[in-house]
Amino acid sequence: MTRKVAGRSGRWYDVQTDPLNKDGGQAVLYRCADSAGRPYAYKQYLTPLPAGPEVGRLHALALNGQDTLRRAERSGGAGGLATTAESSINWPLDVIHGARGSVAGVILPLIPDSFMFRRPDGGLRPRTLDFLCLARSVPPPPPAQVRLGVLIRTCDVFAELEQRRLSHGDLSWKNLVWRERDTHAYLIDCDGLTPWEPAPRQGVATAEWTDPRRLSGRIPAHDRYSDRFALALALYRGLFLNPGGPRWIGTPGTDWAQAKGFPADLDRDLLQLFKRALDHPHATTERPTATEWRDALEEVFLERGRGYRGGPIRSLERYAEHRRNEVPRPTGGVPAARPQPQPPPQPRPGPPVPVRQPVRRQPLPPPPVPTPPRLPNRRRPASPPAPPPQVRRRRGRAVGWGLTAIGLLLVAGTAAGAVFHLFPVPGLDGTRTDSTRLAPGGLTPCPKHVAARIPHGSGAVLLHDYTTSLHHIVLCRTGAGKIYYDGSWLRPGRSHGKHHGKQEMTISAKATAQGYSARSGEIRYVIRDGWVIVEQPHAKKDKYRLHEGS
């Protein structure tokens, strides 16, 4: 049995009768589908929101969600799903109105199945933040590389919100999901996103994650600086497996217990960021931004060449082991089965009840140790660590060649006509096979000579194979989602005038809604509408027609 609801967009949705969740404090979640059969989730509020500013806020969020979906559909392919910062936000897609202009609920994407696992009791559950950070987990949380990677991705997501001047307001145990294979994070409960200005006057909060400014009465609801505090808490707990955190002692506003749980050899600059974020309960602008955290984590833990820095990672592992050993373990047992991602996924409901109690459940094990993470949609100076961060600081390998190779990062993609967060990510099957080893089934492997020039390119797949009148251009995507543009001369060894340079180059970059774009030094490369355009300061643009196939 189904019922129909109409969205503000004009679309109709068939809503199933049985709810997906049974523990929603403010809403009930149902599976639904549009007239074309595309599946979504309908989040029905237990108390409809009255007509007023909330209606406009939700409608604006839904427009953002629709734009993100369109960009994902244009990019296409399996590698773009939940791989960019904007597509790792569970944007509302439509608003359902009730009587007299009220809001009865919103249409949301389903959480991608790669962030789900099946528990021993047979139920599907999201792999939430508590499964990453709690030392009492049985078996223990994943290795330091995994935790670090997921947290860098989390910084990317919040950097995206900062760029859009939006606050989430409730980063907590159950509002972020993650997967291990490519150390990715996905933010949920995003129908509560609010603009920075004016500052919110009301909102939810979760116990153990509440901004001390709110507890002491300085602010009525969480704001952008509350997001900074919660992100610092996630890093404090996730990197070091620290229980608890800084807190008021007794009456809020009197005595503040500062955070103490740091490795003795922690990088000084990183330690200073934690002090800025957590030492002063009423701090605002002093709290580091997501971008500051991301840059610091990369600088401390990721090599500029090919991976993690061994010393800092071992330090995290030693400290985490100390925390694990503090937790009493029951004798006789490891939990049953390893979590296995299973379609179809079941999304978490929206915002938690105004104050949710601390989490007590024990997570199951996630998959294997990945290579470092990065999200595609951002520019970075300098050179990056090489493992699969989806955007690392990286120097180009010389610019002489007229069409320097461009590294291209897919904007979040999707199967055409389907919501972008539903397509299963290839290879995320819970096994210990490194996702960079093999090309996903049904896709063409990247040519061997190109894959050899790509960091961790052994599992890369071919995206495009272009030629121009002078150049051969091959675009490949690694198993971690990073895309590279490999360029070489069609006629090696010849002089190519002002464009003469190295015989081949491979540089990372990003994708755009129209095509691709990258920068090497002062030279910018743009691919769109069947052309590649080379832009240089104080010089005429060079333009070359692209032909698919070598």
Tab-separated table of C-alpha atoms in Angstrom, residues 217-519:
chain	number	residue	atom	x	y	z
A	217	GLY	CA	23.306	30.540	27.984
A	218	ARG	CA	25.541	32.654	25.732
A	219	ILE	CA	23.631	31.571	22.617
A	220	PRO	CA	20.084	30.197	22.166
A	221	ALA	CA	21.039	27.692	19.451
A	222	HIS	CA	24.070	26.305	17.680
A	223	ASP	CA	25.719	28.517	15.076
A	224	ARG	CA	28.727	28.351	12.751
A	225	TYR	CA	31.141	28.500	15.700
A	226	SER	CA	29.299	25.552	17.225
A	227	ASP	CA	30.126	23.578	14.070
A	228	ARG	CA	33.790	24.431	14.636
A	229	PHE	CA	33.594	23.159	18.216
A	230	ALA	CA	31.865	19.924	17.194
A	231	LEU	CA	34.369	19.301	14.395
A	232	ALA	CA	37.227	19.724	16.879
A	233	LEU	CA	35.500	17.222	19.196
A	234	ALA	CA	35.169	14.733	16.320
A	235	LEU	CA	38.906	15.068	15.637
A	236	TYR	CA	39.798	14.822	19.342
A	237	ARG	CA	37.767	11.640	19.708
A	238	GLY	CA	38.431	10.139	16.285
A	239	LEU	CA	42.185	10.626	16.045
A	240	PHE	CA	43.011	9.646	19.611
A	241	LEU	CA	39.987	7.517	20.643
A	242	ASN	CA	39.572	9.827	23.618
A	243	PRO	CA	36.455	9.302	25.701
A	244	GLY	CA	34.462	12.363	26.664
A	245	GLY	CA	36.165	15.690	26.126
A	246	PRO	CA	36.341	19.167	27.624
A	247	ARG	CA	33.282	20.047	29.694
A	248	TRP	CA	31.752	22.307	32.291
A	249	ILE	CA	32.234	21.120	35.871
A	250	GLY	CA	29.086	21.703	37.859
A	251	THR	CA	27.010	24.683	36.776
A	252	PRO	CA	27.672	25.658	33.124
A	253	GLY	CA	29.562	28.919	32.966
A	254	THR	CA	31.710	28.362	36.057
A	255	ASP	CA	34.594	25.843	35.897
A	256	TRP	CA	35.805	24.490	32.559
A	257	ALA	CA	37.753	21.215	32.377
A	258	GLN	CA	40.123	21.441	29.413
A	259	ALA	CA	40.966	18.597	27.044
A	260	LYS	CA	44.011	16.639	28.225
A	261	GLY	CA	44.189	13.557	26.026
A	262	PHE	CA	46.993	14.170	23.511
A	263	PRO	CA	50.018	12.078	22.531
A	264	ALA	CA	53.212	13.477	24.053
A	265	ASP	CA	54.833	13.742	20.610
A	266	LEU	CA	51.869	15.353	18.836
A	267	ASP	CA	52.902	18.031	16.340
A	268	ARG	CA	53.015	21.406	18.126
A	269	ASP	CA	51.069	23.290	15.468
A	270	LEU	CA	48.306	20.682	15.514
A	271	LEU	CA	48.214	20.805	19.314
A	272	GLN	CA	47.786	24.582	19.131
A	273	LEU	CA	44.736	24.116	16.899
A	274	PHE	CA	43.184	21.863	19.534
A	275	LYS	CA	43.912	24.451	22.222
A	276	ARG	CA	42.300	27.185	20.138
A	277	ALA	CA	39.250	25.023	19.602
A	278	LEU	CA	38.755	23.503	23.047
A	279	ASP	CA	40.560	25.439	25.784
A	280	HIS	CA	38.219	28.431	25.952
A	281	PRO	CA	34.531	27.516	26.256
A	282	HIS	CA	33.203	30.860	24.994
A	283	ALA	CA	35.584	31.196	22.042
A	284	THR	CA	34.139	31.986	18.619
A	285	THR	CA	36.426	33.250	15.849
A	286	GLU	CA	39.433	31.703	17.603
A	287	ARG	CA	38.112	28.212	16.892
A	288	PRO	CA	39.832	26.822	13.770
A	289	THR	CA	37.879	26.492	10.537
A	290	ALA	CA	37.460	23.196	8.723
A	291	THR	CA	39.985	24.348	6.120
A	292	GLU	CA	42.587	25.023	8.810
A	293	TRP	CA	42.062	21.544	10.267
A	294	ARG	CA	42.258	19.882	6.864
A	295	ASP	CA	45.497	21.641	5.940
A	296	ALA	CA	47.072	20.843	9.301
A	297	LEU	CA	46.127	17.148	9.178
A	298	GLU	CA	47.552	16.804	5.693
A	299	GLU	CA	50.735	18.612	6.665
A	300	VAL	CA	51.329	16.468	9.737
A	301	PHE	CA	50.220	13.010	8.619
A	302	LEU	CA	50.458	12.807	4.832
A	303	GLU	CA	53.607	12.596	2.755
A	304	ARG	CA	54.076	14.973	-0.125
A	305	GLY	CA	55.004	12.032	-2.256
A	306	ARG	CA	53.276	8.707	-1.776
A	307	GLY	CA	51.461	8.076	1.441
A	308	TYR	CA	51.186	8.448	5.163
A	309	ARG	CA	54.059	9.625	7.315
A	310	GLY	CA	55.106	6.622	9.331
A	311	GLY	CA	56.174	8.336	12.546
A	312	PRO	CA	53.001	10.399	13.177
A	313	ILE	CA	50.755	7.483	12.193
A	314	ARG	CA	52.574	5.119	14.569
A	315	SER	CA	52.196	7.723	17.295
A	316	LEU	CA	48.423	7.762	16.767
A	317	GLU	CA	48.327	3.974	16.862
A	318	ARG	CA	50.326	3.780	20.088
A	319	TYR	CA	48.107	6.315	21.797
A	320	ALA	CA	44.925	4.656	20.497
A	321	GLU	CA	46.159	1.281	21.753
A	322	HIS	CA	46.562	2.832	25.170
A	323	ARG	CA	42.909	3.915	25.029
A	324	ARG	CA	41.781	0.484	23.820
A	325	ASN	CA	43.600	-1.193	26.685
A	326	GLU	CA	41.721	0.946	29.178
A	327	VAL	CA	38.435	-0.635	28.090
A	328	PRO	CA	37.472	-3.939	29.761
A	329	ARG	CA	36.843	-6.634	27.152
A	330	PRO	CA	34.394	-9.505	27.615
A	331	THR	CA	36.022	-12.916	27.390
A	332	GLY	CA	35.118	-15.264	24.619
A	333	GLY	CA	34.152	-13.363	21.798
A	334	VAL	CA	34.432	-11.453	18.752
A	335	PRO	CA	31.206	-10.310	17.159
A	336	ALA	CA	29.740	-12.421	14.489
A	337	ALA	CA	30.072	-11.212	10.997
A	338	ARG	CA	32.072	-8.515	9.354
A	339	PRO	CA	29.817	-5.653	8.206
A	340	GLN	CA	28.899	-6.071	4.581
A	341	PRO	CA	27.442	-3.193	2.556
A	342	GLN	CA	24.058	-4.310	1.242
A	343	PRO	CA	21.581	-2.567	-1.045
A	344	PRO	CA	19.139	-1.056	-0.622
A	345	PRO	CA	20.373	1.313	2.075
A	346	GLN	CA	18.227	2.680	4.833
A	347	PRO	CA	18.745	6.329	5.708
A	348	ARG	CA	18.973	7.798	9.143
A	349	PRO	CA	16.145	10.061	10.150
A	350	GLY	CA	16.705	13.775	10.472
A	351	PRO	CA	17.687	15.900	13.430
A	352	PRO	CA	17.830	14.211	16.794
A	353	VAL	CA	15.604	15.027	19.685
A	354	PRO	CA	16.549	18.295	21.337
A	355	VAL	CA	18.984	16.578	23.688
A	356	ARG	CA	19.912	13.004	22.865
A	357	GLN	CA	21.532	10.739	25.402
A	358	PRO	CA	25.109	9.547	24.933
A	359	VAL	CA	25.568	6.591	22.631
A	360	ARG	CA	26.116	3.220	24.279
A	361	ARG	CA	26.119	0.727	21.446
A	362	GLN	CA	29.156	-1.178	20.319
A	363	PRO	CA	30.057	-0.993	16.653
A	364	LEU	CA	31.072	-3.839	14.427
A	365	PRO	CA	34.246	-3.916	12.398
A	366	PRO	CA	34.534	-1.966	9.169
A	367	PRO	CA	36.642	-3.050	6.171
A	368	PRO	CA	40.395	-2.640	5.322
A	369	VAL	CA	43.068	-0.001	5.633
A	370	PRO	CA	42.748	2.512	2.792
A	371	THR	CA	45.076	5.012	1.267
A	372	PRO	CA	44.807	8.654	2.294
A	373	PRO	CA	41.657	10.533	1.397
A	374	ARG	CA	40.749	13.650	-0.436
A	375	LEU	CA	37.692	15.230	-1.859
A	376	PRO	CA	37.609	16.527	-5.342
A	377	ASN	CA	36.062	19.953	-5.433
A	378	ARG	CA	38.739	22.236	-4.138
A	379	ARG	CA	41.968	23.864	-5.304
A	380	ARG	CA	45.150	23.445	-3.312
A	381	PRO	CA	48.594	24.988	-3.573
A	382	ALA	CA	51.785	22.997	-3.359
A	383	SER	CA	52.197	19.300	-3.712
A	384	PRO	CA	49.975	16.582	-2.232
A	385	PRO	CA	50.433	13.318	-0.548
A	386	ALA	CA	50.011	10.703	-3.126
A	387	PRO	CA	47.707	8.041	-1.882
A	388	PRO	CA	44.237	8.538	-2.942
A	389	PRO	CA	43.439	11.787	-1.364
A	390	GLN	CA	40.908	13.184	-3.647
A	391	VAL	CA	42.603	16.449	-3.801
A	392	ARG	CA	46.101	16.807	-2.520
A	393	ARG	CA	48.529	19.604	-2.674
A	394	ARG	CA	50.485	18.896	-5.743
A	395	ARG	CA	53.048	20.551	-7.982
A	396	GLY	CA	52.813	20.162	-11.686
A	397	ARG	CA	55.754	18.412	-13.317
A	398	ALA	CA	56.825	21.336	-15.531
A	399	VAL	CA	54.686	23.336	-17.794
A	400	GLY	CA	56.442	23.432	-21.152
A	401	TRP	CA	54.129	21.142	-23.067
A	402	GLY	CA	51.300	23.125	-24.607
A	403	LEU	CA	48.606	20.858	-23.258
A	404	THR	CA	50.113	19.905	-19.983
A	405	ALA	CA	48.494	16.905	-18.545
A	406	ILE	CA	45.563	17.808	-16.340
A	407	GLY	CA	44.391	15.804	-13.374
A	408	LEU	CA	40.659	15.735	-13.314
A	409	LEU	CA	38.423	15.017	-10.375
A	410	LEU	CA	34.876	14.040	-11.078
A	411	VAL	CA	32.137	16.148	-9.598
A	412	ALA	CA	29.717	13.889	-7.771
A	413	GLY	CA	28.222	11.546	-10.326
A	414	THR	CA	25.164	9.413	-10.579
A	415	ALA	CA	23.421	6.887	-12.715
A	416	ALA	CA	21.229	8.832	-15.087
A	417	GLY	CA	17.743	9.380	-13.820
A	418	ALA	CA	18.482	8.097	-10.321
A	419	VAL	CA	19.284	9.955	-7.172
A	420	PHE	CA	23.066	10.161	-6.971
A	421	HIS	CA	23.432	8.541	-3.554
A	422	LEU	CA	21.815	5.246	-4.510
A	423	PHE	CA	24.273	3.789	-7.007
A	424	PRO	CA	26.487	1.168	-5.351
A	425	VAL	CA	30.184	2.040	-5.350
A	426	PRO	CA	32.148	-0.718	-7.127
A	427	GLY	CA	34.257	-2.980	-4.959
A	428	LEU	CA	32.856	-1.930	-1.577
A	429	ASP	CA	32.014	-5.462	-0.564
A	430	GLY	CA	33.656	-5.609	2.832
A	431	THR	CA	36.577	-7.737	1.618
A	432	ARG	CA	40.207	-6.850	2.177
A	433	THR	CA	40.895	-6.321	-1.503
A	434	ASP	CA	42.429	-2.869	-1.939
A	435	SER	CA	40.034	-0.839	-4.085
A	436	THR	CA	42.953	0.464	-6.152
A	437	ARG	CA	43.991	-2.988	-7.362
A	438	LEU	CA	41.351	-3.943	-9.898
A	439	ALA	CA	39.205	-2.021	-12.322
A	440	PRO	CA	35.505	-2.174	-11.358
A	441	GLY	CA	33.546	-4.686	-13.352
A	442	GLY	CA	32.268	-3.499	-16.718
A	443	LEU	CA	34.752	-0.602	-16.976
A	444	THR	CA	37.791	-0.348	-19.241
A	445	PRO	CA	41.133	-0.409	-17.416
A	446	CYS	CA	43.398	2.594	-17.796
A	447	PRO	CA	46.163	1.901	-20.371
A	448	LYS	CA	49.141	0.336	-18.621
A	449	HIS	CA	51.649	2.975	-19.692
A	450	VAL	CA	49.372	5.700	-18.317
A	451	ALA	CA	48.517	3.832	-15.116
A	452	ALA	CA	52.254	3.454	-14.474
A	453	ARG	CA	52.576	7.254	-14.301
A	454	ILE	CA	49.613	7.661	-11.922
A	455	PRO	CA	50.117	7.366	-8.169
A	456	HIS	CA	48.309	4.196	-7.090
A	457	GLY	CA	47.200	3.729	-10.678
A	458	SER	CA	47.122	-0.067	-10.749
A	459	GLY	CA	43.340	-0.141	-10.437
A	460	ALA	CA	42.575	2.947	-12.510
A	461	VAL	CA	39.818	2.892	-15.124
A	462	LEU	CA	39.625	4.755	-18.410
A	463	LEU	CA	37.279	7.735	-18.614
A	464	HIS	CA	38.220	9.365	-21.926
A	465	ASP	CA	40.770	8.862	-24.678
A	466	TYR	CA	41.207	12.064	-26.715
A	467	THR	CA	43.443	13.345	-29.464
A	468	THR	CA	43.955	16.841	-30.851
A	469	SER	CA	46.019	17.854	-33.857
A	470	LEU	CA	49.101	17.686	-31.644
A	471	HIS	CA	48.273	15.761	-28.494
A	472	HIS	CA	47.117	12.449	-27.069
A	473	ILE	CA	45.097	12.937	-23.872
A	474	VAL	CA	43.964	10.082	-21.637
A	475	LEU	CA	41.777	10.572	-18.595
A	476	CYS	CA	41.770	7.841	-15.958
A	477	ARG	CA	40.241	7.500	-12.510
A	478	THR	CA	41.919	5.596	-9.675
A	479	GLY	CA	40.053	3.245	-7.410
A	480	ALA	CA	40.011	5.992	-4.772
A	481	GLY	CA	38.122	8.327	-7.104
A	482	LYS	CA	41.007	10.609	-8.086
A	483	ILE	CA	41.154	11.432	-11.775
A	484	TYR	CA	44.267	12.125	-13.801
A	485	TYR	CA	44.761	13.639	-17.209
A	486	ASP	CA	47.752	12.179	-18.981
A	487	GLY	CA	48.991	14.100	-22.008
A	488	SER	CA	51.639	13.287	-24.558
A	489	TRP	CA	52.669	14.414	-28.029
A	490	LEU	CA	51.250	12.569	-31.008
A	491	ARG	CA	54.649	12.889	-32.680
A	492	PRO	CA	57.269	12.580	-29.906
A	493	GLY	CA	60.705	14.074	-30.430
A	494	ARG	CA	59.615	16.926	-32.695
A	495	SER	CA	59.902	20.561	-31.706
A	496	HIS	CA	56.521	22.087	-31.026
A	497	GLY	CA	57.542	25.731	-30.897
A	498	LYS	CA	56.364	27.627	-27.838
A	499	HIS	CA	54.652	24.436	-26.611
A	500	HIS	CA	57.776	22.321	-26.624
A	501	GLY	CA	58.397	20.567	-23.316
A	502	LYS	CA	58.338	17.129	-21.733
A	503	GLN	CA	57.085	14.250	-23.827
A	504	GLU	CA	54.350	13.373	-21.348
A	505	MET	CA	52.866	14.841	-18.172
A	506	THR	CA	50.327	13.730	-15.595
A	507	ILE	CA	48.777	16.345	-13.301
A	508	SER	CA	45.738	16.240	-11.039
A	509	ALA	CA	42.921	18.787	-11.290
A	510	LYS	CA	39.156	19.052	-10.938
A	511	ALA	CA	35.956	18.650	-12.917
A	512	THR	CA	33.380	21.346	-13.538
A	513	ALA	CA	29.745	21.327	-14.545
A	514	GLN	CA	30.815	22.018	-18.152
A	515	GLY	CA	33.794	19.696	-18.324
A	516	TYR	CA	37.177	19.893	-16.637
A	517	SER	CA	39.580	22.523	-15.389
A	518	ALA	CA	43.088	22.519	-13.970
A	519	ARG	CA	45.931	24.883	-13.219
